[in-house]
PDB file of C-alpha atoms in Angstrom:
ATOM      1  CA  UNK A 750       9.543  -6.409  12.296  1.00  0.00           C
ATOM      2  CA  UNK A 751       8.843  -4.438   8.973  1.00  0.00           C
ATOM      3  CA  UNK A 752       5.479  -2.273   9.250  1.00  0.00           C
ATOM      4  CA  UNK A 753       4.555  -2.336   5.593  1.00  0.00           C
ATOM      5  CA  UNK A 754       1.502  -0.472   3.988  1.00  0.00           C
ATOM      6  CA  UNK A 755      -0.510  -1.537   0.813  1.00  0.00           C
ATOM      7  CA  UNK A 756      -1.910   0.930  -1.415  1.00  0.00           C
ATOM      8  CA  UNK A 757      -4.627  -0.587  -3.596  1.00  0.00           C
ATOM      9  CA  UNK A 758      -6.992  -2.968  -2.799  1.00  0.00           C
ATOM     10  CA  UNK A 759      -8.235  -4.723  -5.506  1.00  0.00           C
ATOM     11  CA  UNK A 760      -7.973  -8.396  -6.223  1.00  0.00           C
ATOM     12  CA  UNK A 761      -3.598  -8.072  -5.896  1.00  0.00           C
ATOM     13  CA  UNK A 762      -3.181  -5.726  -3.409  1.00  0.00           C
ATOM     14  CA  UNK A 763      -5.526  -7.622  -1.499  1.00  0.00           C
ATOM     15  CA  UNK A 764      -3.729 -10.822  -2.133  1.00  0.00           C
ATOM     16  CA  UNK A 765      -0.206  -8.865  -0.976  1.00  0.00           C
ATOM     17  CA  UNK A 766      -1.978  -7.753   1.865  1.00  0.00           C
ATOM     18  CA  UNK A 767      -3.143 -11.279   3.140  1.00  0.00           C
ATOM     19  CA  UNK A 768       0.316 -12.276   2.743  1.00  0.00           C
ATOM     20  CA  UNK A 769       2.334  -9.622   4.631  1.00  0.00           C
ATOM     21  CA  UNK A 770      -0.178  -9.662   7.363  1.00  0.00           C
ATOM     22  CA  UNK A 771       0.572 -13.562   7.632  1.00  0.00           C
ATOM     23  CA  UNK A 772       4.561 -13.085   7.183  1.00  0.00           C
ATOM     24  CA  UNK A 773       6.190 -13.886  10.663  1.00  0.00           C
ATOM     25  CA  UNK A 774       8.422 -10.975  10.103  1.00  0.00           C
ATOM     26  CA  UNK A 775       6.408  -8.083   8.773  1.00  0.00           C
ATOM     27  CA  UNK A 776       3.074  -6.250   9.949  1.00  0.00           C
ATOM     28  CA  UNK A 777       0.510  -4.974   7.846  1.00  0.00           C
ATOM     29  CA  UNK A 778       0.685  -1.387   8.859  1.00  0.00           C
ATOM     30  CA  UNK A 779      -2.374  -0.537   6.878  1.00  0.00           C
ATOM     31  CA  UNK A 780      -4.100  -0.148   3.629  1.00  0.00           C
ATOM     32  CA  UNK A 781      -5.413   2.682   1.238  1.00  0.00           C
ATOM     33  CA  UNK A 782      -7.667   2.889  -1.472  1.00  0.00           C
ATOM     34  CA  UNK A 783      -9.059   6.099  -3.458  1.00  0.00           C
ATOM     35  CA  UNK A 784     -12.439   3.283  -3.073  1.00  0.00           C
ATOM     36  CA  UNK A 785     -13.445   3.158   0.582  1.00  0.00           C
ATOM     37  CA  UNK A 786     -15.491  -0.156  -0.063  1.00  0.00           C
ATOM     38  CA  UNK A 787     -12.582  -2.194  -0.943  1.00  0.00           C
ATOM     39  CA  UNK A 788     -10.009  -0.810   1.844  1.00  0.00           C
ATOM     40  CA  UNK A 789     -12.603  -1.411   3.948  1.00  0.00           C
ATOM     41  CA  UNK A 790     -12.818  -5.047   3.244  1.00  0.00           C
ATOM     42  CA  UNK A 791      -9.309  -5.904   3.312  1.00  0.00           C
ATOM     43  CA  UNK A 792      -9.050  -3.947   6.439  1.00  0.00           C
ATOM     44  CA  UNK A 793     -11.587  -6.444   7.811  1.00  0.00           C
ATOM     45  CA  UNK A 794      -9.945  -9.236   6.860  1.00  0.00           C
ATOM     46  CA  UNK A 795      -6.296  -8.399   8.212  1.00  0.00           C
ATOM     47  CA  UNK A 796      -6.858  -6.287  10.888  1.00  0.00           C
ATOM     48  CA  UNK A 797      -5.218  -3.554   9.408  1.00  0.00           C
ATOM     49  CA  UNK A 798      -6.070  -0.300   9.786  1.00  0.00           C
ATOM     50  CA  UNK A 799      -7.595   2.253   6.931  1.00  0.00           C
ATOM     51  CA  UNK A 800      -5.262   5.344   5.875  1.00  0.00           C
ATOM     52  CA  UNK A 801      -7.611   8.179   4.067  1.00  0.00           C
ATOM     53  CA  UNK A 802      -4.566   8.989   1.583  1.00  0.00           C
ATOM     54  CA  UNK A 803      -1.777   8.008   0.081  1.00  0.00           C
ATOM     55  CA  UNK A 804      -0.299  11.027   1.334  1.00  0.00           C
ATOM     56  CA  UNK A 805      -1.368  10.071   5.069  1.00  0.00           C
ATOM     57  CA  UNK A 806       0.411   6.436   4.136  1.00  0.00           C
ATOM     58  CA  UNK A 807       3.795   8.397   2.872  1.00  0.00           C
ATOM     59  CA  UNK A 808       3.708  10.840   6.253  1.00  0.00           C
ATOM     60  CA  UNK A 809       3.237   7.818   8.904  1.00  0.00           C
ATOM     61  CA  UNK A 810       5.995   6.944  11.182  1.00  0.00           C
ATOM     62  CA  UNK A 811       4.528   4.054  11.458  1.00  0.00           C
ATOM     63  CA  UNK A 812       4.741   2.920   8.367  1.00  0.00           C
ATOM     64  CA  UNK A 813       8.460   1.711   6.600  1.00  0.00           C
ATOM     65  CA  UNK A 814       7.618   0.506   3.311  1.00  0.00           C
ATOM     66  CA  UNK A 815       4.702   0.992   1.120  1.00  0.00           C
ATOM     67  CA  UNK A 816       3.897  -1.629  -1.521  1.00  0.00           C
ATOM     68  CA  UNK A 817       2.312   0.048  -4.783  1.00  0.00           C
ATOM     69  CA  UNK A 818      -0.785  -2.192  -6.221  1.00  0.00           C
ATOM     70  CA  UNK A 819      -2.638   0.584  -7.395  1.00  0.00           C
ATOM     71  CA  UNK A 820      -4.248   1.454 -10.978  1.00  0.00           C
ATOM     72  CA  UNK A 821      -1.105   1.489 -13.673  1.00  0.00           C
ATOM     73  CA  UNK A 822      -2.027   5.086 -14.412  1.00  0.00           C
ATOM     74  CA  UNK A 823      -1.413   5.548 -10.631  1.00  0.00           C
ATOM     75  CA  UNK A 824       2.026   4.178 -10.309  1.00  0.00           C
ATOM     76  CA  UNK A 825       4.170   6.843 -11.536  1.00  0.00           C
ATOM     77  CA  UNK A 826       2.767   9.672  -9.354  1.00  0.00           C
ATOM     78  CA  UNK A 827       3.148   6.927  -5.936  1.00  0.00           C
ATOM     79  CA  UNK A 828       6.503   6.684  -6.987  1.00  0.00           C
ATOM     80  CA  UNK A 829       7.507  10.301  -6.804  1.00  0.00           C
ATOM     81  CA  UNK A 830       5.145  10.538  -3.760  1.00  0.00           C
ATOM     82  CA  UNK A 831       7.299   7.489  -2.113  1.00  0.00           C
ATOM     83  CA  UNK A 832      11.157   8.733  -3.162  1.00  0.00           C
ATOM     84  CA  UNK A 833      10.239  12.199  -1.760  1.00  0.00           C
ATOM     85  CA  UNK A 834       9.095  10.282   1.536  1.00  0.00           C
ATOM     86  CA  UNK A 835      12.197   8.438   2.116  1.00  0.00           C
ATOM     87  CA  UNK A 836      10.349   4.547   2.639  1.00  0.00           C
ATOM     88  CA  UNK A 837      11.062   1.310   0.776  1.00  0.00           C
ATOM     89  CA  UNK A 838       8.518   0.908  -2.253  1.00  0.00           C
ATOM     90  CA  UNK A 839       7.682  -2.164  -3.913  1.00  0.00           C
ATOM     91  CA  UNK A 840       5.410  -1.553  -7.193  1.00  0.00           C
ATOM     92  CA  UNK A 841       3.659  -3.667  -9.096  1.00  0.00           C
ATOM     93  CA  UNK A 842       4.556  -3.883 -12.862  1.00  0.00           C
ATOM     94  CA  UNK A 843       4.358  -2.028 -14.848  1.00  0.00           C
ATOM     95  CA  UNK A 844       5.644   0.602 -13.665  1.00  0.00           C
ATOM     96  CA  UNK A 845       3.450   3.235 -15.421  1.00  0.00           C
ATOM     97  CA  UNK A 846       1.765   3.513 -18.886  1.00  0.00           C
ATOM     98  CA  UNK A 847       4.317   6.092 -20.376  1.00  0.00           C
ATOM     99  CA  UNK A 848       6.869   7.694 -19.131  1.00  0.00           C
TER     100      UNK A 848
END
């Protein structure tokens, strides 16, 4: 079983994390947003549990892969953030406003 993470929680990271919390072969390993309010919600509907950071998402063992539904101005920084950890990244498009 895949322990996944979301970061974001707006309207599409909270539809990603619906769905990987209902996959029969992954687990919603928790969910992070720089607004409290709306990890708090989807946290409360999936079970999931709240990370304070994205850095405390990238450091968890028990997290394997982080899916990146942030802001677009976000993306770019999560990115570097995820490589450096080592875990699986999924990110929404597109990938960052400039590079």
């Amino acid at each position: 079983m895949i322990r996944i993470a979301v970061l974001g929680c707006g309207r599409i990271g909270a539809m990603h994390a619906a769905n990987i919390a209902a996959h029969p072969r992954a687990t919603l390993a928790g969910v992070q947003d720089i607004h409290a309010p709306a990890a708090a919600a989807v946290s409360a509907g999936t079970g999931a549990p709240v990370f304070p950071s994205a850095e405390a998402v990238f450091a968890s063992a028990e997290v394997d892969a982080v899916l990146i539904a942030t802001a677009t101005d976000t993306h770019a920084d999560l990115l570097e953030m995820a490589v450096a950890s080592g875990k699986p990244v999924l990110c929404e498009k597109p990938v960052d406003l400039s590079l």
